[in-house]
């Protein structure tokens, strides 16, 4: 006997076998590829390093966006491809802006309460 449960993109399969006392649970993720998981991992690392204000976040973001743009182009999702090209440009600009030292505030600022 096999029971399937679909939750978002995850498909859980529960297998029960009569002649053995083994019960198995498998997780099947249809339509996911190693590139998608790699892009997701790089994206998560990018967000993590951004929260820690580390400049290394930008290359992780660029790799993530490049992989996703490639995936969307291969899937013929051209509007998403264009959107990720814009994200790529913004990531490159952000990396350049951060590394050029323009983010430092000049002079003191007055705080109004």
Coordinates of N, CA and C in Angstrom, one line a residue:
X1 N 0.8 -1.2 0.0 CA 0.0 0.0 0.0 C 0.9 1.2 0.0
X2 N 0.5 2.2 -0.8 CA 1.3 3.4 -0.9 C 0.4 4.6 -0.8
X3 N 0.7 5.6 0.0 CA 0.0 6.8 0.2 C 0.8 8.0 -0.2
X4 N 0.2 8.9 -1.0 CA 0.9 10.0 -1.5 C 0.3 11.3 -0.9
X5 N 1.2 12.2 -0.6 CA 0.7 13.5 0.0 C 1.5 14.6 -0.8
X6 N 0.8 15.5 -1.4 CA 1.4 16.6 -2.2 C 1.3 17.8 -1.3
X7 N 2.5 18.5 -1.1 CA 2.5 19.7 -0.3 C 3.5 20.6 -1.0
X8 N 2.9 21.7 -1.6 CA 3.7 22.6 -2.4 C 4.4 21.8 -3.5
X9 N 5.7 21.9 -3.6 CA 6.5 21.2 -4.6 C 7.0 19.8 -4.1
X10 N 6.7 19.5 -2.8 CA 7.2 18.3 -2.2 C 6.1 17.2 -2.3
X11 N 6.5 16.0 -2.6 CA 5.6 14.9 -2.6 C 6.1 13.9 -1.7
X12 N 5.3 13.6 -0.7 CA 5.7 12.6 0.3 C 5.1 11.3 -0.1
X13 N 5.8 10.2 0.0 CA 5.3 8.9 -0.3 C 5.5 8.0 0.9
X14 N 4.4 7.5 1.4 CA 4.5 6.6 2.5 C 4.2 5.2 1.9
X15 N 5.1 4.3 2.2 CA 5.0 2.9 1.7 C 4.8 1.9 2.9
X16 N 3.8 1.1 2.8 CA 3.6 0.1 3.8 C 3.6 -1.3 3.1
X17 N 4.4 -2.2 3.6 CA 4.5 -3.5 3.0 C 4.0 -4.5 3.9
X18 N 3.1 -5.4 3.4 CA 2.4 -6.3 4.3 C 3.4 -7.4 4.8
X19 N 4.2 -7.9 3.9 CA 5.0 -9.1 4.3 C 6.3 -8.7 5.1
X20 N 6.5 -7.5 5.3 CA 7.6 -7.1 6.2 C 7.1 -6.1 7.2
X21 N 7.9 -5.9 8.3 CA 7.5 -5.0 9.3 C 8.1 -3.6 9.0
X22 N 8.7 -3.4 7.8 CA 9.3 -2.1 7.5 C 8.3 -1.2 6.9
X23 N 8.4 0.0 7.4 CA 7.6 1.1 6.9 C 8.6 2.1 6.3
X24 N 8.3 2.7 5.2 CA 9.3 3.6 4.6 C 8.6 4.9 4.3
X25 N 9.3 6.0 4.4 CA 8.8 7.3 4.1 C 9.9 7.9 3.1
X26 N 9.4 8.2 1.9 CA 10.3 8.8 1.0 C 9.8 10.2 0.6
X27 N 10.7 11.1 0.3 CA 10.4 12.4 -0.1 C 10.8 12.6 -1.5
X28 N 9.8 12.8 -2.4 CA 10.1 12.9 -3.8 C 9.8 14.4 -4.2
X29 N 10.8 15.0 -4.8 CA 10.6 16.4 -5.2 C 10.6 16.5 -6.7
X30 N 9.4 16.5 -7.3 CA 9.4 16.6 -8.7 C 9.7 17.9 -9.2
X31 N 10.2 18.0 -10.4 CA 10.6 19.3 -11.1 C 11.6 20.1 -10.4
X32 N 12.5 19.5 -9.6 CA 13.6 20.2 -9.0 C 14.9 19.6 -9.5
X33 N 15.8 20.4 -9.7 CA 17.1 19.9 -10.2 C 18.2 20.4 -9.3
X34 N 19.4 19.9 -9.5 CA 20.5 20.3 -8.7 C 20.8 21.8 -8.9
X35 N 20.6 22.3 -10.1 CA 20.8 23.8 -10.3 C 19.9 24.6 -9.5
X36 N 18.7 24.2 -9.4 CA 17.7 25.0 -8.6 C 18.1 25.0 -7.1
X37 N 18.5 23.8 -6.6 CA 18.9 23.8 -5.2 C 20.2 24.6 -5.0
X38 N 21.1 24.6 -6.0 CA 22.3 25.3 -5.9 C 22.0 26.8 -5.8
X39 N 21.1 27.3 -6.7 CA 20.7 28.7 -6.7 C 20.1 29.1 -5.4
X40 N 19.3 28.2 -4.9 CA 18.6 28.5 -3.6 C 19.6 28.6 -2.5
X41 N 20.6 27.7 -2.4 CA 21.6 27.7 -1.4 C 22.4 29.0 -1.5
X42 N 22.8 29.4 -2.7 CA 23.6 30.6 -2.9 C 22.7 31.8 -2.5
X43 N 21.4 31.8 -2.8 CA 20.5 32.9 -2.4 C 20.4 33.0 -0.9
X44 N 20.3 31.9 -0.2 CA 20.2 31.9 1.2 C 21.5 32.4 1.8
X45 N 22.6 32.0 1.3 CA 23.9 32.5 1.8 C 24.0 34.0 1.5
X46 N 23.6 34.4 0.4 CA 23.6 35.9 0.1 C 22.8 36.7 1.1
X47 N 21.6 36.2 1.4 CA 20.8 36.9 2.4 C 21.5 36.9 3.8
X48 N 22.0 35.7 4.2 CA 22.7 35.6 5.5 C 23.9 36.6 5.6
X49 N 24.7 36.7 4.5 CA 25.9 37.6 4.6 C 25.4 39.0 4.5
X50 N 24.3 39.3 3.8 CA 23.8 40.7 3.8 C 23.4 41.1 5.2
X51 N 22.8 40.2 5.9 CA 22.3 40.6 7.3 C 23.6 40.8 8.2
X52 N 24.7 40.2 7.9 CA 25.9 40.3 8.6 C 26.8 41.5 8.1
X53 N 26.2 42.1 7.0 CA 26.9 43.3 6.4 C 28.3 42.9 5.9
X54 N 28.4 41.7 5.2 CA 29.7 41.3 4.6 C 29.6 41.5 3.1
X55 N 30.7 41.9 2.6 CA 30.8 42.2 1.1 C 30.7 40.9 0.3
X56 N 31.1 39.8 0.9 CA 31.1 38.5 0.2 C 29.7 38.1 -0.2
X57 N 28.7 38.8 0.3 CA 27.3 38.5 -0.1 C 27.0 38.7 -1.6
X58 N 27.6 39.7 -2.1 CA 27.4 40.1 -3.5 C 27.7 39.0 -4.5
X59 N 28.9 38.3 -4.4 CA 29.2 37.2 -5.4 C 28.2 36.1 -5.2
X60 N 27.8 35.8 -4.0 CA 26.8 34.7 -3.8 C 25.5 35.1 -4.5
X61 N 25.1 36.4 -4.4 CA 23.9 36.8 -5.0 C 24.0 36.8 -6.6
X62 N 25.1 37.1 -7.1 CA 25.4 37.1 -8.5 C 25.3 35.7 -9.1
X63 N 25.9 34.7 -8.4 CA 25.8 33.3 -8.8 C 24.4 32.8 -8.8
X64 N 23.7 33.1 -7.7 CA 22.3 32.7 -7.6 C 21.5 33.2 -8.7
X65 N 21.6 34.5 -9.0 CA 20.8 35.2 -10.1 C 21.2 34.6 -11.4
X66 N 22.5 34.4 -11.7 CA 22.9 33.8 -13.0 C 22.3 32.4 -13.2
X67 N 22.4 31.6 -12.2 CA 21.8 30.2 -12.3 C 20.3 30.3 -12.6
X68 N 19.6 31.1 -11.8 CA 18.2 31.2 -12.0 C 17.8 31.8 -13.4
X69 N 18.6 32.8 -13.9 CA 18.3 33.3 -15.2 C 18.5 32.3 -16.2
X70 N 19.5 31.4 -16.1 CA 19.7 30.3 -17.0 C 18.6 29.3 -17.0
X71 N 18.1 29.0 -15.8 CA 17.0 28.0 -15.6 C 15.8 28.6 -16.3
X72 N 15.5 29.9 -16.0 CA 14.3 30.5 -16.6 C 14.4 30.6 -18.2
X73 N 15.6 30.9 -18.7 CA 15.8 30.9 -20.1 C 15.5 29.6 -20.7
X74 N 16.1 28.5 -20.1 CA 15.9 27.1 -20.6 C 14.4 26.7 -20.6
X75 N 13.7 27.3 -19.6 CA 12.2 26.9 -19.5 C 11.4 27.8 -20.3
X76 N 12.0 28.7 -21.1 CA 11.3 29.7 -21.9 C 10.4 30.6 -21.1
X77 N 10.8 31.0 -19.9 CA 10.2 32.0 -19.1 C 11.0 33.3 -19.3
X78 N 10.7 34.0 -20.4 CA 11.5 35.1 -20.8 C 11.4 36.3 -19.9
X79 N 10.2 36.5 -19.4 CA 10.0 37.7 -18.5 C 10.8 37.5 -17.2
X80 N 10.8 36.3 -16.7 CA 11.6 36.0 -15.5 C 13.1 36.1 -15.8
X81 N 13.5 35.7 -17.0 CA 14.9 35.8 -17.4 C 15.3 37.3 -17.4
X82 N 14.4 38.2 -18.0 CA 14.7 39.6 -18.0 C 14.8 40.2 -16.6
X83 N 13.9 39.8 -15.8 CA 13.9 40.2 -14.4 C 15.2 39.8 -13.7
X84 N 15.7 38.6 -13.9 CA 16.9 38.2 -13.3 C 18.1 38.9 -13.9
X85 N 18.0 39.3 -15.1 CA 19.1 40.1 -15.7 C 19.2 41.4 -15.0
X86 N 18.0 42.0 -14.7 CA 18.0 43.3 -14.0 C 18.5 43.0 -12.6
X87 N 18.2 41.9 -11.9 CA 18.8 41.6 -10.6 C 20.3 41.5 -10.7
X88 N 20.8 40.9 -11.8 CA 22.2 40.7 -12.0 C 22.9 42.1 -12.1
X89 N 22.3 43.0 -12.8 CA 22.8 44.4 -12.9 C 22.8 45.0 -11.6
X90 N 21.8 44.9 -10.8 CA 21.7 45.5 -9.5 C 22.7 44.9 -8.5
X91 N 22.9 43.6 -8.6 CA 23.9 43.0 -7.8 C 25.3 43.5 -8.1
X92 N 25.6 43.6 -9.4 CA 26.9 44.1 -9.8 C 27.1 45.5 -9.3
X93 N 26.1 46.3 -9.5 CA 26.2 47.7 -9.1 C 26.3 47.8 -7.5
X94 N 25.6 47.0 -6.8 CA 25.7 47.0 -5.4 C 27.1 46.6 -4.9
X95 N 27.6 45.6 -5.5 CA 29.0 45.1 -5.2 C 30.0 46.3 -5.4
X96 N 29.9 46.9 -6.6 CA 30.8 48.0 -7.0 C 30.6 49.2 -6.0
X97 N 29.3 49.5 -5.7 CA 29.1 50.7 -4.8 C 29.6 50.4 -3.4
X98 N 29.4 49.2 -2.9 CA 29.9 48.8 -1.6 C 31.5 48.8 -1.6
X99 N 32.1 48.2 -2.6 CA 33.5 48.1 -2.6 C 34.2 49.5 -2.8
X100 N 33.5 50.4 -3.4 CA 34.2 51.7 -3.7 C 34.2 52.6 -2.5
X101 N 33.5 52.2 -1.4 CA 33.5 53.0 -0.2 C 32.6 54.2 -0.2
X102 N 31.7 54.2 -1.1 CA 30.7 55.3 -1.2 C 29.6 55.2 -0.1
X103 N 29.6 54.1 0.6 CA 28.5 53.9 1.6 C 28.8 54.6 2.9
X104 N 30.1 55.0 3.1 CA 30.4 55.7 4.3 C 29.8 57.1 4.4
X105 N 29.3 57.4 5.5 CA 28.7 58.7 5.7 C 29.8 59.8 5.9
X106 N 29.6 60.9 5.2 CA 30.5 62.0 5.4 C 30.0 63.0 6.5
X107 N 30.8 63.3 7.4 CA 30.3 64.2 8.5 C 29.4 63.6 9.5
X108 N 29.0 64.4 10.4 CA 28.1 63.9 11.4 C 26.7 64.3 11.0
X109 N 25.8 63.5 11.5 CA 24.3 63.7 11.2 C 23.6 64.0 12.5
X110 N 22.7 64.9 12.4 CA 21.9 65.3 13.5 C 20.7 64.4 13.7
X111 N 20.4 63.9 14.8 CA 19.3 63.0 15.1 C 18.2 63.9 15.7
X112 N 17.0 63.8 15.1 CA 15.9 64.6 15.7 C 14.9 63.6 16.3
X113 N 14.6 63.8 17.5 CA 13.6 63.0 18.2 C 12.2 63.6 18.3

